[in-house]
GROMACS .gro file of C-alpha atoms in nm:
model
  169
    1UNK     CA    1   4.336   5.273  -3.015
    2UNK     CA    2   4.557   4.998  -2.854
    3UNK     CA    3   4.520   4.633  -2.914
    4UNK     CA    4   4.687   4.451  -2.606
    5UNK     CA    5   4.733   4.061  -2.679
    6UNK     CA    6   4.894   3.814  -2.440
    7UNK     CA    7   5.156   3.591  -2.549
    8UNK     CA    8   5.238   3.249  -2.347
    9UNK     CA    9   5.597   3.183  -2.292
   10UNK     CA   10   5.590   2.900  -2.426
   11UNK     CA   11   5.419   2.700  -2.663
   12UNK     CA   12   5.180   2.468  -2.481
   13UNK     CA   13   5.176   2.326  -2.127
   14UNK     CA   14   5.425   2.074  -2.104
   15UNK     CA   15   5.708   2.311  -2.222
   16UNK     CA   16   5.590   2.522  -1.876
   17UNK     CA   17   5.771   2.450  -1.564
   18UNK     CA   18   5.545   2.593  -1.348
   19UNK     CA   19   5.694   2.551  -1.059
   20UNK     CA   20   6.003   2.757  -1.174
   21UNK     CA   21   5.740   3.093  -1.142
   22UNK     CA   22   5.437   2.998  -0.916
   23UNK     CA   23   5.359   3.320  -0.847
   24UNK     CA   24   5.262   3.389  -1.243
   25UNK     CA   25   5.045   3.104  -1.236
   26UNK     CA   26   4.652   3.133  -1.146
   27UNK     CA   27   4.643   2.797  -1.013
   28UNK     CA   28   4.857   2.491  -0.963
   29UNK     CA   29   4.746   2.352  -1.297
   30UNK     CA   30   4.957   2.356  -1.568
   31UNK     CA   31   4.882   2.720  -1.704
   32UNK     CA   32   5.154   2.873  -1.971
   33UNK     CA   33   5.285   3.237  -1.828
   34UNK     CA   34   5.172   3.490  -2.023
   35UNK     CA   35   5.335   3.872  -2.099
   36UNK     CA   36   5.160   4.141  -2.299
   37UNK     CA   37   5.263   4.225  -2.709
   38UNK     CA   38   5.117   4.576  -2.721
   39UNK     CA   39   5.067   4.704  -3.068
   40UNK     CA   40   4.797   4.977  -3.246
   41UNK     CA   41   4.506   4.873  -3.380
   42UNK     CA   42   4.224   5.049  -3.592
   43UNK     CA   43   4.058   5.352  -3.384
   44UNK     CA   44   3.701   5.173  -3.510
   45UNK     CA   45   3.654   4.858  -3.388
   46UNK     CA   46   3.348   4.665  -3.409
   47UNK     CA   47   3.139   4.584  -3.072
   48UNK     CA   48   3.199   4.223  -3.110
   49UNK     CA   49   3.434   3.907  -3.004
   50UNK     CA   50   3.716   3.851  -3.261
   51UNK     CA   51   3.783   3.544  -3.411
   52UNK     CA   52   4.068   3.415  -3.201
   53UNK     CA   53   4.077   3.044  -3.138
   54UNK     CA   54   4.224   2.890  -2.817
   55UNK     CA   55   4.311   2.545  -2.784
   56UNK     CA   56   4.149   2.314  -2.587
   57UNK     CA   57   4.064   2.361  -2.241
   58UNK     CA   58   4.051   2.749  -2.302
   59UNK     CA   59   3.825   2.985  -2.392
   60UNK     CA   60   3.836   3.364  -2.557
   61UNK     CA   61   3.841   3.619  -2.324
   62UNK     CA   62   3.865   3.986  -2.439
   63UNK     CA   63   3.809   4.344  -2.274
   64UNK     CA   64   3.716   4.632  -2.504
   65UNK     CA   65   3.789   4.985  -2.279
   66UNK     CA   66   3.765   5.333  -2.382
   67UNK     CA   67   3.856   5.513  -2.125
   68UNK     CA   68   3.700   5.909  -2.039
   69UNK     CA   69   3.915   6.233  -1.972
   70UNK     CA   70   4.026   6.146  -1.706
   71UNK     CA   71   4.085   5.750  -1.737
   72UNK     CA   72   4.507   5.774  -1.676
   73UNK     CA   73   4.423   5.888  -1.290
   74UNK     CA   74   4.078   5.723  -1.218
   75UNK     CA   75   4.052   5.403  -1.377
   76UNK     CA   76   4.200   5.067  -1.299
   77UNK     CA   77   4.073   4.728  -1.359
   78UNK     CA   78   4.111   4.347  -1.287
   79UNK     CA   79   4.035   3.945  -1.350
   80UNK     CA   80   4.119   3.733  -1.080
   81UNK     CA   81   4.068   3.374  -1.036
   82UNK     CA   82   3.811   3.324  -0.821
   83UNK     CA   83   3.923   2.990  -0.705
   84UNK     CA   84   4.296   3.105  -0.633
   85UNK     CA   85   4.204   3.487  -0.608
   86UNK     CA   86   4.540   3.548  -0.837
   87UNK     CA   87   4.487   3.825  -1.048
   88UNK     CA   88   4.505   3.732  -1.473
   89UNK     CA   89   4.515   4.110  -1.500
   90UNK     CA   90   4.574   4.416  -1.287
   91UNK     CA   91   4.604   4.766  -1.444
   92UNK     CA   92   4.604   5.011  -1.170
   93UNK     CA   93   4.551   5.402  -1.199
   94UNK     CA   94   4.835   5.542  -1.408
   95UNK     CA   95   4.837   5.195  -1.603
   96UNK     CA   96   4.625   5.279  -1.898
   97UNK     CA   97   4.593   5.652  -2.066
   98UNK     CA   98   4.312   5.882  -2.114
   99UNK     CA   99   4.092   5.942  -2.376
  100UNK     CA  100   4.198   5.605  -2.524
  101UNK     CA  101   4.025   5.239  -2.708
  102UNK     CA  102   4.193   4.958  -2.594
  103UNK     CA  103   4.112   4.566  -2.633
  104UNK     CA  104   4.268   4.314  -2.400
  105UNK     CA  105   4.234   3.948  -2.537
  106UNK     CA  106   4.398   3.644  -2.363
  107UNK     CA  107   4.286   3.264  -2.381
  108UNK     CA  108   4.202   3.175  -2.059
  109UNK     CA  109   4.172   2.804  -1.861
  110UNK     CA  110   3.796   2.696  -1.903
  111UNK     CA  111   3.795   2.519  -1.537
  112UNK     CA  112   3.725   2.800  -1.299
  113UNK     CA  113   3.509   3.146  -1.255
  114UNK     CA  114   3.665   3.505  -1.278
  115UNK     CA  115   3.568   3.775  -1.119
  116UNK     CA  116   3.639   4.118  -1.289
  117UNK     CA  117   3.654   4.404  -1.124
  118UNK     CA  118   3.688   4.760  -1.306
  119UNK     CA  119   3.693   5.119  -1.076
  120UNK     CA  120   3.670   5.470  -1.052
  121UNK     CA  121   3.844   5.664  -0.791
  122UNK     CA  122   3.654   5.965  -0.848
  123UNK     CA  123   3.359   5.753  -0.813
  124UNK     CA  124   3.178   5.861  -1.085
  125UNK     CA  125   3.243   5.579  -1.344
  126UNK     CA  126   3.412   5.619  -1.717
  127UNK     CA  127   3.125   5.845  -1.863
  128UNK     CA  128   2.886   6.074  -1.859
  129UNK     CA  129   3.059   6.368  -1.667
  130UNK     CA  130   3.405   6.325  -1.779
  131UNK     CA  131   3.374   6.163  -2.186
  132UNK     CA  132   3.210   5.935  -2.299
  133UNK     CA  133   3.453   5.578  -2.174
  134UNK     CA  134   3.248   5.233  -2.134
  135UNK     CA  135   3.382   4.870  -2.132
  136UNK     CA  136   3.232   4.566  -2.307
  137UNK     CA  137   3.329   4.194  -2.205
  138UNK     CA  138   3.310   3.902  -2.398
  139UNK     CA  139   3.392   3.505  -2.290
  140UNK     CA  140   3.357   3.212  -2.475
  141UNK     CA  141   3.211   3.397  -2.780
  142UNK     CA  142   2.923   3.558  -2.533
  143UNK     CA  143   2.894   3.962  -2.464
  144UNK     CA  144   2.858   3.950  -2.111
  145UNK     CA  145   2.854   4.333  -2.028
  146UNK     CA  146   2.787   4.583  -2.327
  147UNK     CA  147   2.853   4.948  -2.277
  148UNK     CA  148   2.923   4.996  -1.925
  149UNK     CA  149   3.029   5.288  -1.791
  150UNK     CA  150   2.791   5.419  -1.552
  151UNK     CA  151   2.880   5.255  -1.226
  152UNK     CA  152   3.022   5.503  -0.963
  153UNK     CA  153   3.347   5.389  -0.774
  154UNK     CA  154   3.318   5.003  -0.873
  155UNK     CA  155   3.187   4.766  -1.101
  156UNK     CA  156   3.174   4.348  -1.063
  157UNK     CA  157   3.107   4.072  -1.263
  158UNK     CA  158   3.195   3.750  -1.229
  159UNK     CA  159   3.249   3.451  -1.520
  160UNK     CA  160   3.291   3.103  -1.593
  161UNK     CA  161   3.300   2.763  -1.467
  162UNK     CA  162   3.139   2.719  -1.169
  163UNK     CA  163   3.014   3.070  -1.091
  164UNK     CA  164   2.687   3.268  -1.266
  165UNK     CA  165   2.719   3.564  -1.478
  166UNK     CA  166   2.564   3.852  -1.343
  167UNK     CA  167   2.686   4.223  -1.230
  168UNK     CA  168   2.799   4.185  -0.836
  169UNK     CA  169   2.724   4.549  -0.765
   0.00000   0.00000   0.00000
């Protein structure tokens, strides 16, 4: 199993010069650029938020993904900012392997609604057929989607400020 964590650039907003790297930025607000520190984690991981803290003005955000057999050519996956429509995160096929547990966590601005977007190009989902993959999300200490997996070509939910949280399918 992989644990993916962002890491801002810097420490907190001011230290940001956003307008250095717009194109990194989700909005025009002061929002720190953010790579990803990959590193392993345990291979059992319990179905529920960690205990990360984010500062305020954010909220926890994490992705828990186990991908099927066939994951490295099928699946790909995405948060965008609804408001801007630039992407947080964008794994396409080929990104991520197969067979594998991964957990994306990131603190994320608490001011807009994101829209994530997962996808099979098979279009038969990440179970079932192929292994048994599935995807949980949680914000702000909430599971929003628990165990998905069966959703042909596409899957949508959207989260946040401003927005409702309910499946787009």
């Amino acid at each position: 199993s992989v644990t993916i964590t962002l890491q801002p650039l810097c420490s907190n907003d001011s230290d940001c010069d956003i307008s250095s790297s717009p194109s990194k930025m989700a909005s025009s607000s002061q929002m720190p650029t953010i790579l990803p520190r990959i590193s392993k984690a345990p291979s059992s991981q319990p179905s529920s938020m960690s205990s990360m803290t984010c500062s305020n003005g954010y909220e926890p955000f994490q992705l828990k993904l186990v991908t099927d057999r066939l994951g490295k050519y099928e699946t790909s996956w995405s948060l965008v900012d609804d408001l801007s429509n630039v992407p947080f995160f964008e794994y396409k096929v080929g990104d991520i392997e197969s067979l594998e547990s991964y957990t994306w966590e990131e603190c994320l601005p608490d001011y807009t609604c994101y829209i994530f977007t997962i996808t099979d190009k098979w279009g038969d989902g990440i179970c079932c057929d192929w292994g048994d993959g599935s995807y949980s999300i949680f914000y702000n200490g909430t599971e929003l989607v628990k165990g998905g997996g069966d959703f042909g070509y596409l899957a949508t939910h959207r989260f946040g400020k401003g927005c409702e949280s309910s499946p787009l399918q």
